[in-house]
mmCIF file with all atom_site columns, C-alpha atoms and ligand atoms in Angstrom:
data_model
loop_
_atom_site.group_PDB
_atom_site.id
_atom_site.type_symbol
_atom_site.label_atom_id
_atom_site.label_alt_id
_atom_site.label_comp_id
_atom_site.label_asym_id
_atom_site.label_entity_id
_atom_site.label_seq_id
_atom_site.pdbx_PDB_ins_code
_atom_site.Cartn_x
_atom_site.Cartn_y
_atom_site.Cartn_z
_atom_site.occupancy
_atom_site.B_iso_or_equiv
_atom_site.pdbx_formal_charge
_atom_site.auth_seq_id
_atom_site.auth_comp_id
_atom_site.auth_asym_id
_atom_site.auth_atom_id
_atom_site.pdbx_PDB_model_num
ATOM   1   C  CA  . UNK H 1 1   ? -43.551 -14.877 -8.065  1.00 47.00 ? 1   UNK H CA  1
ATOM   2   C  CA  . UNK H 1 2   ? -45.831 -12.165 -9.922  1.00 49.00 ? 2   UNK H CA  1
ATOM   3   C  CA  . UNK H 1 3   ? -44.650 -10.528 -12.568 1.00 51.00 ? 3   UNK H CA  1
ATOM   4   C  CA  . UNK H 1 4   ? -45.040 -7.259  -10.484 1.00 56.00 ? 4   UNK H CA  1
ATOM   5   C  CA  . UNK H 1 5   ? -42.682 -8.055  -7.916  1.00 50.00 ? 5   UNK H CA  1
ATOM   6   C  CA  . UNK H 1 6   ? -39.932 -9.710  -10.336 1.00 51.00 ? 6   UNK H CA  1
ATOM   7   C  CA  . UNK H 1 7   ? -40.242 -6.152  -11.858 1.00 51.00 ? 7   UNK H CA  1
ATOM   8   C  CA  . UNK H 1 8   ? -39.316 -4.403  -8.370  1.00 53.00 ? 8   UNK H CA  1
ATOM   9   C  CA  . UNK H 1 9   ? -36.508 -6.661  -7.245  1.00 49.00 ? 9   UNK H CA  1
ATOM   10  C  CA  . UNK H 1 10  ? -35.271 -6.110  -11.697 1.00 46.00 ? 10  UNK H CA  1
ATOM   11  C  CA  . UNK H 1 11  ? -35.132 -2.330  -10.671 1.00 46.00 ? 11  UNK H CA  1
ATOM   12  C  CA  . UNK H 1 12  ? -33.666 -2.669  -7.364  1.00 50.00 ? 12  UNK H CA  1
ATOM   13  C  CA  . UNK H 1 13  ? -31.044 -4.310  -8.731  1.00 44.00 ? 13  UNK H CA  1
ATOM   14  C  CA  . UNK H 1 14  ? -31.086 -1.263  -11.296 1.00 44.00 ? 14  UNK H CA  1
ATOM   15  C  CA  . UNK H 1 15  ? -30.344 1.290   -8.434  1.00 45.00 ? 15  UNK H CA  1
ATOM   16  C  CA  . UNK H 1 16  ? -27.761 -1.026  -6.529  1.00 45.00 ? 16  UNK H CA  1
ATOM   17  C  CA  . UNK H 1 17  ? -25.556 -1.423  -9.596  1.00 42.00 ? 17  UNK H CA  1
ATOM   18  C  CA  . UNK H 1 18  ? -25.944 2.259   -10.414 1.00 42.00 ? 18  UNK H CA  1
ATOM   19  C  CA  . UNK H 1 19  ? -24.792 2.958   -6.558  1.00 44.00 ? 19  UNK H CA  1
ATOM   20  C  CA  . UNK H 1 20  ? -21.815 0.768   -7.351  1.00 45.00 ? 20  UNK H CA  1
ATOM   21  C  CA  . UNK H 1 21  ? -20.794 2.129   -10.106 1.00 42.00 ? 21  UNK H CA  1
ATOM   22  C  CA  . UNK H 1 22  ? -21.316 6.071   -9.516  1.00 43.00 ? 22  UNK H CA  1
ATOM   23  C  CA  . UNK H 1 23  ? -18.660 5.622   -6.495  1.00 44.00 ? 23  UNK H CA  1
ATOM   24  C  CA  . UNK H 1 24  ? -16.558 3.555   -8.592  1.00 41.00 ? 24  UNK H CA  1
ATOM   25  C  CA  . UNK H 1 25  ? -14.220 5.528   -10.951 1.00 43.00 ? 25  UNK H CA  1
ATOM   26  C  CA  . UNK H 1 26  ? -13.314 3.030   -13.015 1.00 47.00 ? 26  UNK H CA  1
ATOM   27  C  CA  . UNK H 1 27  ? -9.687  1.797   -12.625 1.00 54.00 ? 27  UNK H CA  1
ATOM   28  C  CA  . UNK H 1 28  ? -9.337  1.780   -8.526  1.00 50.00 ? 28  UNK H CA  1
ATOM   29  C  CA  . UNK H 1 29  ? -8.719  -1.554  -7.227  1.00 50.00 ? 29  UNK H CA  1
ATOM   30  C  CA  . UNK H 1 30  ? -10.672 -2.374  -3.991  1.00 55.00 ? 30  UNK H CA  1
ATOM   31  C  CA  . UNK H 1 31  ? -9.489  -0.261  -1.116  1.00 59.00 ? 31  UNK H CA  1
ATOM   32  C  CA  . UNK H 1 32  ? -7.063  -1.438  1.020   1.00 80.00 ? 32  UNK H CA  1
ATOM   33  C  CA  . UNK H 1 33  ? -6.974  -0.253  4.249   1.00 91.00 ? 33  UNK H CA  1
ATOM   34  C  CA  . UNK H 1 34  ? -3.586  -0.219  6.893   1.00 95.00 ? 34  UNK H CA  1
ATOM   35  C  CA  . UNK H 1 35  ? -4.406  -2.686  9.106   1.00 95.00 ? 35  UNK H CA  1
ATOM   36  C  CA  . UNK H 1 36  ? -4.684  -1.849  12.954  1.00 95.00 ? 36  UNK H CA  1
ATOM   37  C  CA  . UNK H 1 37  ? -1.676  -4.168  14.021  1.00 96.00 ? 37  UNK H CA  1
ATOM   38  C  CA  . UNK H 1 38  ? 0.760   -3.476  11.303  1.00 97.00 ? 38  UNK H CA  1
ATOM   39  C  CA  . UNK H 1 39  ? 4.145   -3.204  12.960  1.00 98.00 ? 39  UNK H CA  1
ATOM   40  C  CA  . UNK H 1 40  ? 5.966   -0.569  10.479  1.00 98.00 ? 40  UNK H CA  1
ATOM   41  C  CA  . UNK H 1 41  ? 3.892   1.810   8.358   1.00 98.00 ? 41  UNK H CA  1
ATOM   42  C  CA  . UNK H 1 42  ? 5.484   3.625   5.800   1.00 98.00 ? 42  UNK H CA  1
ATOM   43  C  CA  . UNK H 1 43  ? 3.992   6.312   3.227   1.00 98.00 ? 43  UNK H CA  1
ATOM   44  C  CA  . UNK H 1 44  ? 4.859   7.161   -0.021  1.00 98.00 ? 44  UNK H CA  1
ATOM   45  C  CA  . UNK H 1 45  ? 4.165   11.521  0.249   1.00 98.00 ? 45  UNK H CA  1
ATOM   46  C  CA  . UNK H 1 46  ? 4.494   14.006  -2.523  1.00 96.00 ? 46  UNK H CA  1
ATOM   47  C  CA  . UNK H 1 47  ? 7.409   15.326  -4.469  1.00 92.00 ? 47  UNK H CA  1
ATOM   48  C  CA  . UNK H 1 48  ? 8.643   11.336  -4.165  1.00 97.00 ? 48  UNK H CA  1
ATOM   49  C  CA  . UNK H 1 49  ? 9.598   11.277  -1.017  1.00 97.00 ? 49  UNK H CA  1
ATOM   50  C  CA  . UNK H 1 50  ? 8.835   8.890   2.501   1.00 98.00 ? 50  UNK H CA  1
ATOM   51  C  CA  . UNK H 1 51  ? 7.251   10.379  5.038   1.00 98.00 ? 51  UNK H CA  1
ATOM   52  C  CA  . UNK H 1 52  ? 10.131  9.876   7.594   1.00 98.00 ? 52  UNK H CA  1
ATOM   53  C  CA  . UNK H 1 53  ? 13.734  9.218   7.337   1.00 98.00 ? 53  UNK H CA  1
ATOM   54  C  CA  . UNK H 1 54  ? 13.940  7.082   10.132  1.00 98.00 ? 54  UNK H CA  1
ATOM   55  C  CA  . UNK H 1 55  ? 11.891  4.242   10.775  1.00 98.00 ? 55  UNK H CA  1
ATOM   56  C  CA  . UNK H 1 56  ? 11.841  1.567   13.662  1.00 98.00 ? 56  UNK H CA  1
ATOM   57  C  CA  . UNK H 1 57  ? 10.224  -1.922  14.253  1.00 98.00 ? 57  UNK H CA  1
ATOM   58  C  CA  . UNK H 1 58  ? 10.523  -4.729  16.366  1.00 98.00 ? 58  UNK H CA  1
ATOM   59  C  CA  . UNK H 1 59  ? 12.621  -7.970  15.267  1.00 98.00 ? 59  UNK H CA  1
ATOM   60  C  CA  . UNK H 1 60  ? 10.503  -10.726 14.296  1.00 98.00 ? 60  UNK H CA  1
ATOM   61  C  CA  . UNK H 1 61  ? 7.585   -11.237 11.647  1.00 98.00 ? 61  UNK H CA  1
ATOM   62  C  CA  . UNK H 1 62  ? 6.977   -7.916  10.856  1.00 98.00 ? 62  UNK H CA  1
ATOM   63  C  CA  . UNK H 1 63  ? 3.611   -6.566  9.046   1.00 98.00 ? 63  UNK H CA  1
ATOM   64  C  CA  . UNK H 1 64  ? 4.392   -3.576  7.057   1.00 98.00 ? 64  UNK H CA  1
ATOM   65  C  CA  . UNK H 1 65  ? 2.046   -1.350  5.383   1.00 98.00 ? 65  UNK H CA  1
ATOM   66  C  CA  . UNK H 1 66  ? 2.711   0.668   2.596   1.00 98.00 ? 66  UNK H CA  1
ATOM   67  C  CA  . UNK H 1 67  ? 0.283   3.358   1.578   1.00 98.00 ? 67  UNK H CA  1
ATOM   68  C  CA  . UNK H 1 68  ? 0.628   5.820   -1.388  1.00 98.00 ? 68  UNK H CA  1
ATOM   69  C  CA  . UNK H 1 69  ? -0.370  9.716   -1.027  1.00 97.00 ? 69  UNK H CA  1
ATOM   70  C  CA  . UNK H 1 70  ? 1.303   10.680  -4.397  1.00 97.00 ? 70  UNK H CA  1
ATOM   71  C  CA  . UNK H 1 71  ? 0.318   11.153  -7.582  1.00 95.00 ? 71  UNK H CA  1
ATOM   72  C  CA  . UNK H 1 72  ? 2.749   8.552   -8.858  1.00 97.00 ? 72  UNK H CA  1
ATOM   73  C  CA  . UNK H 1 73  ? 3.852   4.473   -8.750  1.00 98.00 ? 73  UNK H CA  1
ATOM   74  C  CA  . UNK H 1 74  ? 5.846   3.790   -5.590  1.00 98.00 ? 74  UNK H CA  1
ATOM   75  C  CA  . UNK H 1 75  ? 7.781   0.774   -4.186  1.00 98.00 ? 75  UNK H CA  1
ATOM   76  C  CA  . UNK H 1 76  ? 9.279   -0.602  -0.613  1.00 98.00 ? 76  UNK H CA  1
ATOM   77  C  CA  . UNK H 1 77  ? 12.205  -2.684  -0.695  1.00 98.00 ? 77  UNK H CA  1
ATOM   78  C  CA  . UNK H 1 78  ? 13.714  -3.347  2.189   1.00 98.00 ? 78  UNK H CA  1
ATOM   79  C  CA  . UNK H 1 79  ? 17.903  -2.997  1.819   1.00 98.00 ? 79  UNK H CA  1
ATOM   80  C  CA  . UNK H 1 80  ? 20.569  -4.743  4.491   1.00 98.00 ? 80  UNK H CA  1
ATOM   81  C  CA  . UNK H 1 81  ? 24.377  -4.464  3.783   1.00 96.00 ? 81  UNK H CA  1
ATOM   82  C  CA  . UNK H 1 82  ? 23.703  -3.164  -0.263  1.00 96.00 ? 82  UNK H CA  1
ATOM   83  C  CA  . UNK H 1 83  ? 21.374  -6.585  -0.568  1.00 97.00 ? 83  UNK H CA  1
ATOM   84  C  CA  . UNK H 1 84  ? 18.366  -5.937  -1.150  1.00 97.00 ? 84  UNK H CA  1
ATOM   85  C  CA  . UNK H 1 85  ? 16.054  -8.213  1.276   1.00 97.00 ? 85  UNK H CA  1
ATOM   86  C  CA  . UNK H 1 86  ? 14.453  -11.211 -1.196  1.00 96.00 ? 86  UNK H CA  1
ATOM   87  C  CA  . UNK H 1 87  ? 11.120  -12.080 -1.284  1.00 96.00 ? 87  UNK H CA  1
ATOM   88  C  CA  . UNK H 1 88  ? 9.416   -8.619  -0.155  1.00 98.00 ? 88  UNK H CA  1
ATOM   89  C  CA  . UNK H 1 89  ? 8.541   -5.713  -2.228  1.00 98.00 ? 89  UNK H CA  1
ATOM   90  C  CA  . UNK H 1 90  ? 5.492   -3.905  -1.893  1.00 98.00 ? 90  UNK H CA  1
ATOM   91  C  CA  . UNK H 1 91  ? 3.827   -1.796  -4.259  1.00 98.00 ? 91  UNK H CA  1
ATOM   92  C  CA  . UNK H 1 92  ? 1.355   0.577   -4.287  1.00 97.00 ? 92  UNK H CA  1
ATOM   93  C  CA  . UNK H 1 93  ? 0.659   2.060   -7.629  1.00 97.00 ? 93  UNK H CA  1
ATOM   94  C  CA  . UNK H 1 94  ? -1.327  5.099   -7.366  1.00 96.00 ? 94  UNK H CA  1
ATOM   95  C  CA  . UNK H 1 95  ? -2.430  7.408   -4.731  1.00 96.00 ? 95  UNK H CA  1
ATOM   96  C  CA  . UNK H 1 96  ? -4.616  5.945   -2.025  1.00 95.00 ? 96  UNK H CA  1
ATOM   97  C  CA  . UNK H 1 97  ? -3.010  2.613   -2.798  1.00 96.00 ? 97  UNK H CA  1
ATOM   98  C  CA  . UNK H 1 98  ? -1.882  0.976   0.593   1.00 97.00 ? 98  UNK H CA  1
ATOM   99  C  CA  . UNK H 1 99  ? 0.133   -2.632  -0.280  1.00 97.00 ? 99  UNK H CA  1
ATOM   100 C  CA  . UNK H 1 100 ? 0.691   -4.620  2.785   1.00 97.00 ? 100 UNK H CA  1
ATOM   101 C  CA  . UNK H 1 101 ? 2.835   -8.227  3.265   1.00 97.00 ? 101 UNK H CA  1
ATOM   102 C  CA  . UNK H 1 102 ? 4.656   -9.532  6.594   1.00 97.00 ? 102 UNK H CA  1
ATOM   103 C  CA  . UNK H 1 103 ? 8.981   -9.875  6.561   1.00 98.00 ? 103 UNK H CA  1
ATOM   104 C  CA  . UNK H 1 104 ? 10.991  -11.274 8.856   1.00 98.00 ? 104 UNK H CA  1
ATOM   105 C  CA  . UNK H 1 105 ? 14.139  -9.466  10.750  1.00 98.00 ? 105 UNK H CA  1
ATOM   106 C  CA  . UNK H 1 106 ? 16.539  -9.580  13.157  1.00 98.00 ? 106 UNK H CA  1
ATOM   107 C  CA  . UNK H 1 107 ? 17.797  -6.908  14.942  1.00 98.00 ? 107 UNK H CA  1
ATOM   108 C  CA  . UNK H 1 108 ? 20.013  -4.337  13.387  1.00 98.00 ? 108 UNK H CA  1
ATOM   109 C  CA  . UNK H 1 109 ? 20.112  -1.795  10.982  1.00 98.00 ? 109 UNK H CA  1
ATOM   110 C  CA  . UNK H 1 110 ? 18.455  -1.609  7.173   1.00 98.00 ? 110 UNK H CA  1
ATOM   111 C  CA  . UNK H 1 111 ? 17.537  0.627   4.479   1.00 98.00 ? 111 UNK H CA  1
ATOM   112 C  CA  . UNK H 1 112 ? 14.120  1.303   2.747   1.00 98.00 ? 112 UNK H CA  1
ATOM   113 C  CA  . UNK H 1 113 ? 13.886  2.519   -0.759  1.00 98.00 ? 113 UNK H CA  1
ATOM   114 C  CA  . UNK H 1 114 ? 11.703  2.480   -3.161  1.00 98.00 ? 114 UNK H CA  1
ATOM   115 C  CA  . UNK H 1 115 ? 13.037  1.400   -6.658  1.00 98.00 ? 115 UNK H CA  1
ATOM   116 C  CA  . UNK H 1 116 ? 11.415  2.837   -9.265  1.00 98.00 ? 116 UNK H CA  1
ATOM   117 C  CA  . UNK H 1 117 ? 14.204  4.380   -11.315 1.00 98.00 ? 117 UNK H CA  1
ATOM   118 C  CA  . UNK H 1 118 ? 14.882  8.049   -10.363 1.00 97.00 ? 118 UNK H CA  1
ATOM   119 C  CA  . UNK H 1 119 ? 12.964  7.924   -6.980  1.00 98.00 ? 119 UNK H CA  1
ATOM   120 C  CA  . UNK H 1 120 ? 16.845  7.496   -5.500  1.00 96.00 ? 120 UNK H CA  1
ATOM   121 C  CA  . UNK H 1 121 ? 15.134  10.322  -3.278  1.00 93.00 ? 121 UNK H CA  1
ATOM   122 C  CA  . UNK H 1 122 ? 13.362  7.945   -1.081  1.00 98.00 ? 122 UNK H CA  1
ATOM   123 C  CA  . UNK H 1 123 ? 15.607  6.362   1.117   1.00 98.00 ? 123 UNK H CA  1
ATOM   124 C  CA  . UNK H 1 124 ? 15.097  5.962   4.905   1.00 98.00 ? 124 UNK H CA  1
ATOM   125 C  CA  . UNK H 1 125 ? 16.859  3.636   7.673   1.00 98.00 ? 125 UNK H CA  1
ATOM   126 C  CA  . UNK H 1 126 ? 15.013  1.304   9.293   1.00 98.00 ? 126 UNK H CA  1
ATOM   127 C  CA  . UNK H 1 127 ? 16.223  0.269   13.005  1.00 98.00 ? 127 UNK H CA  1
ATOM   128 C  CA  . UNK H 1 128 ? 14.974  -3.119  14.273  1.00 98.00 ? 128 UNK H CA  1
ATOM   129 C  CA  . UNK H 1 129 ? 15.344  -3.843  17.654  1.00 98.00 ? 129 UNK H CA  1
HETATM 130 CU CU1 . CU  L 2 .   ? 9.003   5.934   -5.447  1.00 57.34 ? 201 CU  L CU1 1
#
């Protein structure tokens, strides 16, 4: 290797990391995307609400995505009877966050809230079928 072209792969290296970081912002995690066959998708809009109050899926292993498009931390917990469902939460913490894990139900009727204290707001029902 001459030092010449050491030199130009040093400064393309320069430009790629510049790239990277210019787009960056600092404190974003690595985007997260909803994936294509997620069976309940659920967003998180502004003035701390959910961007439906009714919801539906199909019984089984369900994917659900969660994606945040307000300014502020949101959760998903999924609520049957007063219980809340164990095992699940999701959480997306800032806007453009999307958090995304699979639950299991049967058929019948739940709740979805998030539970960050006073975000009683965001309730919805969730009908599985
Ligand atoms: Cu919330």
């Amino acid at each position: 290797m001459t030092p010449r072209l050491s030199m130009r792969t040093f400064f393309a290296g320069l430009v790629a990391i510049s790239a990277l970081s210019a787009c960056g912002g600092g404190t974003a995690a690595p985007a997260q995307t909803i994936p294509g066959d997620a069976g309940l998708i659920v967003k998180a809009v502004k003035t701390i609400r959910f961007d439906a109050s009714e919801y539906s899926a199909k019984a089984g292993d369900i994917k659900v995505a969660y994606s945040n498009e307000d300014s502020v931390r949101h959760t998903l917990v999924v609520v049957k009877d007063g219980i809340k469902v164990a095992n699940f939460k999701l959480v997306a913490p800032q806007k453009g966050a999307v958090d995304v894990a699979s639950i299991n139900l049967a058929a019948g009727s739940y709740t979805l809230i998030c539970d960050v204290p006073g975000h009683q707001n965001m309730k919805a029902t969730l009908t599985v079928s």
